[in-house]
């Protein structure tokens, strides 16, 4: 019984991943881009370790988490898997040590103090931590992210930190029904990336696009889409066990 159930769950995730990859490929082709240039980060926040294991069994390797405690608990249960863990949530400075030690990537770096602390904490591992600078492309006062006109100066300071590897930029644009405005926010991030590249930065990552807007993000140059609900289903208020 149990095995059949597991098989069934696994095949649901395999189907969802396959459908998602097909849509990502389609968006890439429509934009004249190579689908291979776009990675899928599965955002597993609010879903339990066994669910992550099922999605892993369906072939997914990179997973994103937003909350440190929740992530560490899951990681402990999934130590036998070769997962690339990405931290994509807001970063509190008192959590930098544990984040640097438990993740391969951090997407939400938006100030020098956080970058310095992550670099320092990573020294013990002696392998640079991959980071993206988060940019507030929508200019919302409430949003985290460095202001667009401060990205270059932050990048220049981060470049000097020995245990960080600056891979690119990340944004969470303001959701809007205005698709022109939506596209412009993604385009803005790509333009900022180009500016940094012109200043000599070797960047390969544009972390943008979620379940509802990944096709547009891919059209605008995304190289890493961060997708939760389109893989896992709606996030449960408390805890989930089965996909629907
Ligand atoms: C939750 C989250 C996602 C995934 O959102 P979905 O709409 O479920 O795909 C992506 N990026 C960040 C930063 C998130 O917090």
Coordinates of N, CA and C and ligand atoms in Angstrom, one line a residue:
X1 N 0.8 -1.2 0.0 CA 0.0 0.0 0.0 C 0.9 1.3 0.0
X2 N 1.7 1.3 1.0 CA 2.6 2.5 1.2 C 3.4 2.8 -0.1
X3 N 4.0 1.7 -0.6 CA 4.8 1.8 -1.8 C 4.1 2.4 -3.0
X4 N 2.8 1.9 -3.1 CA 2.0 2.4 -4.2 C 1.7 3.8 -4.1
X5 N 1.5 4.2 -2.9 CA 1.2 5.6 -2.6 C 2.4 6.5 -2.9
X6 N 3.6 6.0 -2.5 CA 4.8 6.7 -2.8 C 5.0 6.9 -4.3
X7 N 4.8 5.7 -5.0 CA 4.9 5.8 -6.5 C 4.0 6.8 -7.1
X8 N 2.8 6.8 -6.6 CA 1.8 7.7 -7.1 C 2.2 9.2 -6.9
X9 N 2.7 9.5 -5.7 CA 3.1 10.8 -5.4 C 4.3 11.2 -6.3
X10 N 5.2 10.3 -6.4 CA 6.4 10.5 -7.2 C 6.0 10.8 -8.7
X11 N 5.1 10.1 -9.2 CA 4.7 10.3 -10.6 C 4.0 11.6 -10.8
X12 N 3.3 12.0 -9.7 CA 2.6 13.4 -9.8 C 3.7 14.4 -10.0
X13 N 4.8 14.3 -9.1 CA 5.8 15.3 -9.2 C 6.6 15.2 -10.5
X14 N 6.8 14.0 -11.0 CA 7.5 13.8 -12.2 C 6.7 14.5 -13.4
X15 N 5.4 14.3 -13.3 CA 4.6 15.0 -14.4 C 4.6 16.5 -14.3
X16 N 4.5 17.0 -13.0 CA 4.6 18.5 -12.9 C 5.9 19.0 -13.4
X17 N 7.0 18.4 -13.0 CA 8.3 18.8 -13.4 C 8.4 18.8 -15.0
X18 N 7.9 17.7 -15.5 CA 8.0 17.6 -17.0 C 7.2 18.7 -17.7
X19 N 6.0 18.9 -17.2 CA 5.1 20.0 -17.7 C 5.8 21.4 -17.6
X20 N 6.4 21.6 -16.4 CA 7.0 22.9 -16.2 C 8.2 23.0 -17.1
X21 N 9.1 22.0 -17.2 CA 10.2 22.1 -18.1 C 9.8 22.4 -19.6
X22 N 8.6 21.7 -20.0 CA 8.1 22.0 -21.3 C 7.8 23.4 -21.5
X23 N 7.1 24.0 -20.5 CA 6.7 25.4 -20.6 C 8.0 26.4 -20.6
X24 N 9.0 26.0 -19.8 CA 10.2 26.8 -19.7 C 10.9 26.7 -21.1
X25 N 10.9 25.5 -21.7 CA 11.6 25.3 -23.0 C 10.9 26.2 -24.0
X26 N 9.5 26.1 -24.0 CA 8.7 26.9 -24.9 C 9.0 28.4 -24.8
X27 N 9.1 28.9 -23.6 CA 9.3 30.3 -23.4 C 10.7 30.6 -23.9
X28 N 11.7 29.7 -23.7 CA 13.0 30.0 -24.2 C 13.1 30.0 -25.7
X29 N 12.5 29.0 -26.3 CA 12.4 29.0 -27.8 C 11.7 30.2 -28.4
X30 N 10.6 30.6 -27.7 CA 9.9 31.8 -28.2 C 10.8 33.1 -28.2
X31 N 11.7 33.1 -27.2 CA 12.6 34.2 -27.1 C 13.9 34.0 -27.8
X32 N 14.0 33.0 -28.6 CA 15.3 32.7 -29.3 C 16.4 32.4 -28.4
X33 N 16.1 31.8 -27.2 CA 17.2 31.4 -26.2 C 17.3 29.9 -26.2
X34 N 18.5 29.5 -25.7 CA 18.8 28.1 -25.4 C 18.2 27.7 -24.1
X35 N 17.3 26.7 -24.2 CA 16.6 26.3 -22.9 C 17.6 25.8 -21.9
X36 N 18.7 25.3 -22.3 CA 19.8 24.8 -21.4 C 20.3 25.9 -20.5
X37 N 20.1 27.2 -20.9 CA 20.7 28.3 -20.2 C 19.8 28.7 -19.0
X38 N 18.7 28.0 -18.8 CA 17.8 28.3 -17.8 C 17.6 27.2 -16.8
X39 N 17.9 27.5 -15.5 CA 17.9 26.5 -14.5 C 16.6 26.6 -13.7
X40 N 16.1 25.5 -13.2 CA 14.9 25.5 -12.3 C 15.4 25.3 -10.9
X41 N 15.0 26.3 -10.1 CA 15.1 26.2 -8.6 C 13.8 25.9 -8.0
X42 N 13.6 24.7 -7.4 CA 12.4 24.3 -6.8 C 12.2 24.9 -5.4
X43 N 11.3 25.8 -5.2 CA 11.1 26.5 -3.9 C 10.2 25.6 -2.9
X44 N 10.9 25.0 -1.9 CA 10.2 24.0 -1.1 C 9.8 24.5 0.2
X45 N 9.8 25.8 0.4 CA 9.3 26.4 1.7 C 7.9 25.9 2.0
X46 N 7.7 25.6 3.3 CA 6.4 25.2 3.8 C 6.0 23.7 3.4
X47 N 6.9 23.1 2.7 CA 6.7 21.7 2.3 C 7.7 20.8 3.1
X48 N 7.3 19.6 3.5 CA 8.1 18.8 4.4 C 9.2 18.1 3.7
X49 N 10.1 17.5 4.5 CA 11.2 16.8 3.9 C 10.8 15.6 3.0
X50 N 9.8 14.9 3.3 CA 9.4 13.8 2.5 C 8.9 14.3 1.1
X51 N 8.3 15.4 1.1 CA 7.8 16.0 -0.2 C 9.1 16.4 -1.0
X52 N 10.0 17.0 -0.4 CA 11.3 17.4 -1.1 C 11.9 16.1 -1.7
X53 N 11.9 15.0 -0.9 CA 12.5 13.8 -1.3 C 11.8 13.2 -2.6
X54 N 10.5 13.4 -2.6 CA 9.7 12.9 -3.7 C 10.1 13.7 -5.0
X55 N 10.2 15.0 -4.8 CA 10.5 15.8 -6.0 C 12.0 15.6 -6.4
X56 N 12.8 15.3 -5.5 CA 14.2 14.9 -5.8 C 14.2 13.6 -6.6
X57 N 13.4 12.7 -6.2 CA 13.3 11.4 -6.9 C 12.9 11.6 -8.3
X58 N 12.1 12.6 -8.5 CA 11.6 12.9 -9.9 C 12.7 13.6 -10.7
X59 N 13.9 13.9 -10.1 CA 15.0 14.4 -10.9 C 15.5 15.8 -10.5
X60 N 14.7 16.5 -9.7 CA 15.1 17.8 -9.3 C 16.3 17.9 -8.3
X61 N 17.2 18.8 -8.5 CA 18.4 18.8 -7.6 C 18.6 20.1 -6.8
X62 N 18.1 21.2 -7.4 CA 18.3 22.5 -6.7 C 17.0 22.9 -6.0
X63 N 17.1 23.2 -4.7 CA 15.9 23.5 -3.9 C 16.2 24.9 -3.1
X64 N 15.2 25.7 -3.1 CA 15.3 27.0 -2.4 C 14.4 27.0 -1.2
X65 N 14.9 27.6 -0.1 CA 14.2 27.7 1.1 C 14.3 29.2 1.6
X66 N 13.3 29.6 2.4 CA 13.2 31.0 2.8 C 13.4 31.2 4.3
X67 N 13.3 30.1 5.1 CA 13.3 30.2 6.5 C 14.4 29.3 7.1
X68 N 15.3 29.9 7.8 CA 16.5 29.2 8.2 C 16.2 27.9 9.1
X69 N 15.4 28.1 10.1 CA 15.1 26.9 11.0 C 14.5 25.8 10.2
X70 N 13.5 26.2 9.5 CA 12.7 25.2 8.7 C 13.7 24.4 7.7
X71 N 14.6 25.2 7.1 CA 15.5 24.6 6.1 C 16.4 23.6 6.8
X72 N 17.0 24.0 7.9 CA 18.0 23.2 8.5 C 17.4 21.9 9.0
X73 N 16.2 21.9 9.5 CA 15.5 20.7 9.9 C 15.4 19.8 8.7
X74 N 14.9 20.3 7.6 CA 14.8 19.5 6.4 C 16.1 18.9 5.9
X75 N 17.1 19.8 5.9 CA 18.4 19.3 5.4 C 18.9 18.2 6.3
X76 N 18.7 18.2 7.6 CA 19.1 17.1 8.4 C 18.4 15.8 8.0
X77 N 17.2 15.9 7.6 CA 16.5 14.7 7.2 C 16.8 14.2 5.8
X78 N 17.5 15.1 5.1 CA 17.8 14.8 3.7 C 19.3 14.7 3.4
X79 N 20.1 14.4 4.4 CA 21.5 14.4 4.2 C 22.0 13.4 3.2
X80 N 21.2 12.4 3.0 CA 21.6 11.3 2.0 C 21.5 11.8 0.6
X81 N 20.8 12.9 0.4 CA 20.6 13.3 -1.0 C 21.6 14.4 -1.4
X82 N 21.9 14.5 -2.7 CA 22.9 15.5 -3.2 C 22.1 16.7 -3.7
X83 N 21.6 17.4 -2.7 CA 20.8 18.6 -3.0 C 21.7 19.9 -3.0
X84 N 21.5 20.7 -4.0 CA 22.0 22.1 -4.0 C 21.0 23.0 -3.3
X85 N 21.4 23.4 -2.1 CA 20.4 24.3 -1.3 C 20.7 25.7 -1.6
X86 N 19.6 26.4 -1.9 CA 19.7 27.9 -2.1 C 18.9 28.6 -1.0
X87 N 19.5 29.6 -0.4 CA 18.7 30.4 0.6 C 18.1 31.6 -0.2
X88 N 16.8 31.8 -0.2 CA 16.2 32.8 -1.0 C 15.3 33.8 -0.1
X89 N 15.4 33.6 1.2 CA 14.6 34.5 2.0 C 15.3 35.7 2.5
X90 N 14.6 36.6 3.2 CA 15.3 37.7 3.8 C 16.4 37.3 4.8
X91 N 17.5 38.0 4.9 CA 18.6 37.5 5.7 C 18.8 38.4 6.9
X92 N 18.6 37.9 8.1 CA 18.9 38.6 9.3 C 20.3 38.4 9.6
X93 N 20.9 39.5 10.2 CA 22.4 39.5 10.3 C 22.8 38.4 11.4
X94 N 21.9 38.1 12.3 CA 22.3 37.1 13.3 C 22.2 35.7 12.8
X95 N 21.7 35.5 11.5 CA 21.6 34.2 10.9 C 22.6 34.0 9.8
X96 N 23.5 34.9 9.6 CA 24.5 34.8 8.5 C 25.4 33.6 8.7
X97 N 25.8 33.3 9.9 CA 26.7 32.2 10.1 C 26.1 30.9 9.7
X98 N 24.9 30.7 10.2 CA 24.2 29.4 9.9 C 23.9 29.3 8.4
X99 N 23.5 30.4 7.8 CA 23.2 30.4 6.4 C 24.4 30.0 5.6
X100 N 25.5 30.7 5.9 CA 26.8 30.4 5.2 C 27.2 29.0 5.3
X101 N 26.9 28.3 6.4 CA 27.3 27.0 6.6 C 26.4 25.9 6.0
X102 N 25.1 26.3 5.7 CA 24.2 25.3 5.3 C 23.7 25.4 3.9
X103 N 24.2 26.4 3.2 CA 23.7 26.6 1.8 C 24.8 26.8 0.8
X104 N 24.5 26.4 -0.4 CA 25.5 26.6 -1.5 C 25.4 28.0 -2.2
X105 N 24.2 28.5 -2.1 CA 23.8 29.8 -2.7 C 23.0 30.6 -1.7
X106 N 23.1 32.0 -1.8 CA 22.3 32.9 -1.2 C 21.8 34.0 -2.2
X107 N 20.5 34.1 -2.4 CA 20.0 35.0 -3.4 C 19.7 36.4 -2.9
X108 N 19.5 36.6 -1.6 CA 18.9 37.9 -1.2 C 19.9 38.9 -0.6
X109 N 21.2 38.9 -1.0 CA 22.2 39.8 -0.4 C 21.9 41.2 -0.9
X110 N 21.6 42.1 0.1 CA 21.3 43.5 -0.4 C 22.0 44.6 0.4
X111 N 23.0 44.2 1.3 CA 23.8 45.2 1.9 C 25.2 44.6 2.3
X112 N 26.1 45.6 2.4 CA 27.5 45.2 2.6 C 27.7 44.4 3.9
X113 N 27.1 44.8 4.9 CA 27.3 44.2 6.2 C 26.9 42.7 6.2
X114 N 25.8 42.4 5.5 CA 25.4 41.0 5.4 C 26.4 40.2 4.5
X115 N 26.9 40.8 3.5 CA 27.9 40.2 2.6 C 29.2 39.9 3.4
X116 N 29.6 40.9 4.2 CA 30.8 40.7 5.0 C 30.7 39.6 6.0
X117 N 29.5 39.5 6.6 CA 29.3 38.5 7.6 C 29.2 37.1 7.0
X118 N 28.6 37.0 5.8 CA 28.5 35.7 5.1 C 29.9 35.3 4.7
X119 N 30.7 36.2 4.2 CA 32.1 35.9 3.7 C 32.9 35.4 4.9
X120 N 32.8 36.1 6.0 CA 33.6 35.7 7.2 C 33.2 34.3 7.7
X121 N 31.9 34.1 7.7 CA 31.4 32.8 8.2 C 31.8 31.6 7.2
X122 N 32.0 32.0 6.0 CA 32.3 30.9 5.0 C 33.7 30.5 5.0
X123 N 34.5 31.3 5.6 CA 36.0 31.1 5.7 C 36.3 29.6 6.2
X124 N 35.5 29.2 7.2 CA 35.7 27.9 7.8 C 35.5 26.8 6.7
X125 N 34.7 27.0 5.8 CA 34.4 26.0 4.7 C 35.4 26.1 3.6
X126 N 36.0 27.3 3.5 CA 37.1 27.6 2.5 C 36.6 27.4 1.0
X127 N 35.3 27.4 0.8 CA 34.8 27.3 -0.5 C 33.8 28.5 -0.7
X128 N 34.0 29.3 -1.7 CA 33.2 30.5 -1.7 C 31.7 30.2 -1.8
X129 N 30.9 31.1 -1.2 CA 29.5 31.0 -1.2 C 29.0 31.7 -2.4
X130 N 28.2 31.1 -3.2 CA 27.6 31.7 -4.4 C 26.5 32.7 -4.0
X131 N 26.6 33.9 -4.4 CA 25.6 34.9 -4.0 C 25.0 35.7 -5.2
X132 N 23.8 36.1 -5.1 CA 23.2 37.1 -6.0 C 22.9 38.3 -5.1
X133 N 23.0 39.5 -5.7 CA 22.6 40.7 -5.1 C 21.1 40.9 -5.4
X134 N 20.3 41.1 -4.4 CA 18.9 41.4 -4.6 C 18.6 42.8 -4.9
X135 N 17.9 43.1 -6.0 CA 17.7 44.5 -6.4 C 16.2 44.8 -6.2
X136 N 15.9 46.0 -5.7 CA 14.5 46.4 -5.5 C 14.1 47.1 -6.8
X137 N 13.7 46.3 -7.8 CA 13.4 46.9 -9.1 C 12.1 47.6 -9.2
X138 N 11.2 47.3 -8.2 CA 9.9 48.0 -8.3 C 9.9 49.3 -7.5
X139 N 10.9 49.5 -6.7 CA 11.0 50.7 -5.9 C 10.0 50.8 -4.7
X140 N 9.4 49.6 -4.4 CA 8.5 49.6 -3.3 C 9.3 49.9 -2.0
X141 N 8.7 50.7 -1.1 CA 9.5 51.1 0.1 C 9.6 49.8 1.0
X142 N 8.6 49.0 0.9 CA 8.6 47.8 1.9 C 9.5 46.7 1.4
X143 N 9.9 46.7 0.2 CA 10.7 45.6 -0.4 C 12.1 45.6 0.0
X144 N 12.7 44.4 0.3 CA 14.1 44.4 0.4 C 14.8 44.4 -0.9
X145 N 16.1 44.7 -0.9 CA 16.8 44.8 -2.2 C 17.5 46.1 -2.2
X146 N 18.7 46.1 -2.8 CA 19.4 47.4 -3.0 C 18.8 48.2 -4.1
X147 N 18.8 49.5 -4.0 CA 18.3 50.4 -5.0 C 19.1 50.2 -6.3
X148 N 18.4 50.3 -7.4 CA 19.1 50.1 -8.7 C 20.3 50.9 -8.9
X149 N 20.3 52.2 -8.4 CA 21.5 53.1 -8.6 C 22.6 52.8 -7.6
X150 N 22.4 51.8 -6.7 CA 23.4 51.5 -5.8 C 24.0 50.1 -6.0
X151 N 23.5 49.4 -7.0 CA 24.0 48.0 -7.3 C 25.5 48.0 -7.6
X152 N 25.9 48.9 -8.5 CA 27.3 48.8 -8.9 C 28.2 49.1 -7.7
X153 N 27.9 50.0 -6.9 CA 28.9 50.3 -5.8 C 28.9 49.1 -4.8
X154 N 27.7 48.5 -4.5 CA 27.7 47.3 -3.7 C 28.4 46.2 -4.3
X155 N 28.3 46.0 -5.6 CA 29.0 44.9 -6.3 C 30.5 45.1 -6.2
X156 N 30.9 46.3 -6.3 CA 32.4 46.6 -6.2 C 32.9 46.3 -4.9
X157 N 32.1 46.5 -3.8 CA 32.6 46.2 -2.5 C 32.6 44.7 -2.2
X158 N 31.5 44.1 -2.7 CA 31.4 42.6 -2.5 C 32.5 41.9 -3.2
X159 N 33.0 42.4 -4.3 CA 34.0 41.8 -5.1 C 35.3 41.5 -4.3
X160 N 35.5 42.4 -3.3 CA 36.7 42.3 -2.5 C 36.6 41.2 -1.4
X161 N 35.4 40.7 -1.2 CA 35.3 39.7 -0.1 C 35.7 38.3 -0.6
X162 N 36.7 37.7 0.2 CA 37.3 36.5 -0.4 C 36.4 35.3 -0.4
X163 N 35.4 35.1 0.4 CA 34.7 33.9 0.4 C 33.3 34.0 -0.2
X164 N 33.1 35.0 -1.0 CA 31.9 35.1 -1.7 C 32.2 35.0 -3.2
X165 N 31.3 34.4 -4.0 CA 31.4 34.4 -5.4 C 30.1 35.0 -6.0
X166 N 30.3 36.2 -6.4 CA 29.1 37.0 -7.0 C 28.7 36.4 -8.3
X167 N 27.6 35.8 -8.4 CA 27.1 35.1 -9.6 C 26.2 36.0 -10.4
X168 N 25.5 36.9 -9.8 CA 24.5 37.7 -10.5 C 23.5 38.5 -9.7
X169 N 22.4 38.8 -10.3 CA 21.4 39.6 -9.6 C 20.1 38.8 -9.4
X170 N 19.3 39.2 -8.4 CA 18.0 38.6 -8.2 C 17.0 39.7 -7.9
X171 N 15.7 39.4 -8.3 CA 14.7 40.4 -8.0 C 13.3 39.6 -7.8
X172 N 12.5 40.3 -7.0 CA 11.1 39.8 -6.8 C 10.2 41.0 -7.2
X173 N 9.9 41.2 -8.5 CA 9.2 42.3 -8.9 C 7.8 42.4 -8.3
X174 N 7.3 43.6 -8.2 CA 6.0 43.8 -7.6 C 5.0 43.1 -8.6
X175 N 4.1 42.3 -8.1 CA 3.1 41.6 -9.0 C 2.2 42.7 -9.5
X176 N 1.9 42.7 -10.7 CA 1.0 43.7 -11.3 C 0.3 43.0 -12.5
X177 N -1.0 43.4 -12.7 CA -1.7 42.9 -13.9 C -1.2 43.6 -15.2
X178 N -0.4 44.6 -15.0 CA 0.1 45.4 -16.2 C 1.3 44.7 -16.7
X179 N 1.1 43.9 -17.8 CA 2.2 43.1 -18.2 C 3.4 43.9 -18.8
X180 N 3.1 45.1 -19.3 CA 4.2 45.9 -19.7 C 5.1 46.3 -18.6
X181 N 4.5 46.7 -17.5 CA 5.2 47.1 -16.3 C 6.0 45.9 -15.7
X182 N 5.3 44.8 -15.7 CA 5.9 43.6 -15.2 C 7.2 43.3 -16.0
X183 N 7.1 43.3 -17.3 CA 8.2 43.0 -18.2 C 9.3 44.0 -18.0
X184 N 8.9 45.3 -17.8 CA 10.0 46.3 -17.6 C 10.8 46.1 -16.4
X185 N 10.1 45.6 -15.3 CA 10.9 45.3 -14.1 C 11.9 44.2 -14.3
X186 N 11.6 43.2 -15.0 CA 12.5 42.1 -15.4 C 13.6 42.7 -16.3
X187 N 13.2 43.5 -17.2 CA 14.2 44.0 -18.2 C 15.2 44.9 -17.4
X188 N 14.7 45.6 -16.4 CA 15.6 46.5 -15.6 C 16.7 45.7 -14.9
X189 N 16.3 44.5 -14.4 CA 17.3 43.7 -13.7 C 18.4 43.2 -14.8
X190 N 17.9 42.8 -15.9 CA 18.8 42.4 -17.0 C 19.8 43.5 -17.4
X191 N 19.2 44.8 -17.5 CA 20.1 45.9 -17.9 C 21.1 46.2 -16.8
X192 N 20.7 46.1 -15.5 CA 21.7 46.3 -14.4 C 22.8 45.2 -14.5
X193 N 22.4 44.0 -14.8 CA 23.4 42.9 -15.0 C 24.4 43.3 -16.1
X194 N 23.8 43.8 -17.2 CA 24.7 44.2 -18.3 C 25.7 45.3 -17.9
X195 N 25.2 46.2 -17.1 CA 26.0 47.3 -16.6 C 27.2 46.7 -15.8
X196 N 26.9 45.8 -14.9 CA 28.0 45.2 -14.1 C 29.0 44.4 -15.0
X197 N 28.4 43.7 -16.0 CA 29.3 43.0 -16.9 C 30.2 43.9 -17.7
X198 N 29.7 45.1 -18.1 CA 30.5 46.1 -18.7 C 31.6 46.6 -17.8
X199 N 31.4 46.6 -16.5 CA 32.4 47.0 -15.5 C 33.3 45.8 -15.2
X200 N 33.3 44.8 -15.9 CA 34.2 43.7 -15.7 C 33.8 42.5 -14.8
X201 N 32.6 42.5 -14.4 CA 32.1 41.4 -13.5 C 31.8 40.2 -14.4
X202 N 32.2 39.1 -14.0 CA 31.8 37.8 -14.8 C 30.6 37.2 -14.1
X203 N 29.5 37.6 -14.6 CA 28.2 37.1 -14.0 C 27.5 36.2 -14.9
X204 N 26.9 35.1 -14.3 CA 26.2 34.2 -15.2 C 24.7 33.9 -14.7
X205 N 24.3 34.6 -13.7 CA 23.0 34.3 -13.1 C 22.1 35.5 -13.0
X206 N 20.9 35.3 -13.6 CA 19.8 36.3 -13.4 C 18.6 35.5 -12.8
X207 N 18.5 35.7 -11.5 CA 17.5 34.9 -10.7 C 16.2 35.7 -10.7
X208 N 15.3 35.3 -11.6 CA 14.0 36.0 -11.6 C 13.0 35.1 -12.3
X209 N 11.7 35.3 -11.8 CA 10.6 34.5 -12.3 C 10.1 33.5 -11.3
X210 N 8.8 33.5 -11.1 CA 8.2 32.6 -10.1 C 7.1 31.8 -10.9
X211 N 6.2 31.1 -10.1 CA 5.2 30.3 -10.8 C 4.3 31.1 -11.8
X212 N 4.0 32.3 -11.3 CA 3.0 33.1 -12.2 C 3.6 33.9 -13.3
X213 N 4.9 34.0 -13.3 CA 5.5 35.0 -14.3 C 6.8 34.4 -14.9
X214 N 7.1 33.1 -14.8 CA 8.4 32.7 -15.2 C 8.6 32.8 -16.7
X215 N 7.5 32.6 -17.5 CA 7.6 32.7 -18.9 C 8.1 34.1 -19.4
X216 N 7.5 35.1 -18.7 CA 7.9 36.5 -19.0 C 9.4 36.7 -18.6
X217 N 9.7 36.2 -17.4 CA 11.1 36.3 -16.9 C 12.1 35.7 -17.9
X218 N 11.7 34.6 -18.4 CA 12.6 33.9 -19.4 C 12.7 34.7 -20.6
X219 N 11.6 35.3 -21.1 CA 11.6 36.2 -22.3 C 12.6 37.4 -22.0
X220 N 12.7 37.8 -20.8 CA 13.5 38.9 -20.4 C 14.9 38.6 -20.0
X221 N 15.3 37.3 -20.1 CA 16.7 36.9 -19.8 C 17.0 36.1 -18.6
X222 N 16.0 35.7 -17.9 CA 16.2 34.9 -16.6 C 17.1 33.7 -16.9
X223 N 18.0 33.4 -16.0 CA 18.8 32.1 -16.1 C 18.4 31.2 -15.0
X224 N 17.6 31.7 -14.0 CA 17.2 30.8 -12.9 C 15.8 31.2 -12.5
X225 N 14.8 30.3 -12.7 CA 13.5 30.6 -12.2 C 13.3 29.9 -10.9
X226 N 12.6 30.6 -10.0 CA 12.4 30.1 -8.6 C 10.9 29.7 -8.5
X227 N 10.7 28.4 -8.5 CA 9.3 28.0 -8.6 C 8.8 27.1 -7.5
X228 N 7.7 27.6 -6.8 CA 7.2 26.8 -5.7 C 5.9 26.1 -6.1
X229 N 4.8 26.9 -6.1 CA 3.5 26.3 -6.2 C 3.3 25.5 -7.5
X230 N 3.9 25.9 -8.6 CA 3.7 25.1 -9.9 C 4.3 23.7 -9.8
X231 N 5.2 23.5 -8.8 CA 5.7 22.1 -8.6 C 5.0 21.4 -7.4
X232 N 4.9 22.2 -6.3 CA 4.4 21.5 -5.1 C 2.9 21.7 -4.8
X233 N 2.3 22.5 -5.6 CA 0.9 22.8 -5.3 C 0.9 24.0 -4.4
X234 N -0.3 24.4 -3.9 CA -0.5 25.6 -3.1 C 0.2 25.3 -1.7
X235 N 0.8 26.3 -1.2 CA 1.5 26.1 0.1 C 0.5 26.0 1.2
X236 N 0.7 25.0 2.1 CA -0.3 24.8 3.2 C -0.1 25.8 4.3
X237 N -1.1 26.1 5.0 CA -1.0 27.0 6.1 C -0.1 26.4 7.2
X238 N -0.3 25.1 7.5 CA 0.5 24.5 8.5 C 1.5 23.5 7.9
X239 N 1.0 22.4 7.6 CA 1.9 21.3 7.2 C 1.2 20.5 6.2
X240 N 1.9 20.0 5.2 CA 1.2 19.2 4.2 C 1.8 17.8 4.2
X241 N 1.0 16.9 3.7 CA 1.6 15.5 3.5 C 1.4 15.1 2.1
X242 N 0.3 15.3 1.5 CA 0.1 14.8 0.2 C -0.1 16.0 -0.8
X243 N 0.3 15.8 -2.0 CA 0.0 16.8 -3.1 C -1.4 16.6 -3.5
X244 N -2.0 17.6 -4.1 CA -3.4 17.4 -4.5 C -3.5 17.1 -6.0
Ligands
LIG1 C1 8.1 31.7 -2.4 C2 9.1 32.2 -3.3 C3 9.1 31.8 -4.6 C4 8.2 30.8 -5.2 O1 6.9 31.3 -5.4 P1 5.8 30.6 -6.2 O2 4.8 31.6 -6.6 O3 5.2 29.6 -5.3 O4 6.4 29.9 -7.4 C5 10.2 32.3 -5.4 N1 11.0 33.3 -4.9 C6 11.0 33.7 -3.6 C7 12.0 34.7 -3.2 C8 10.0 33.2 -2.8 O5 9.9 33.7 -1.5

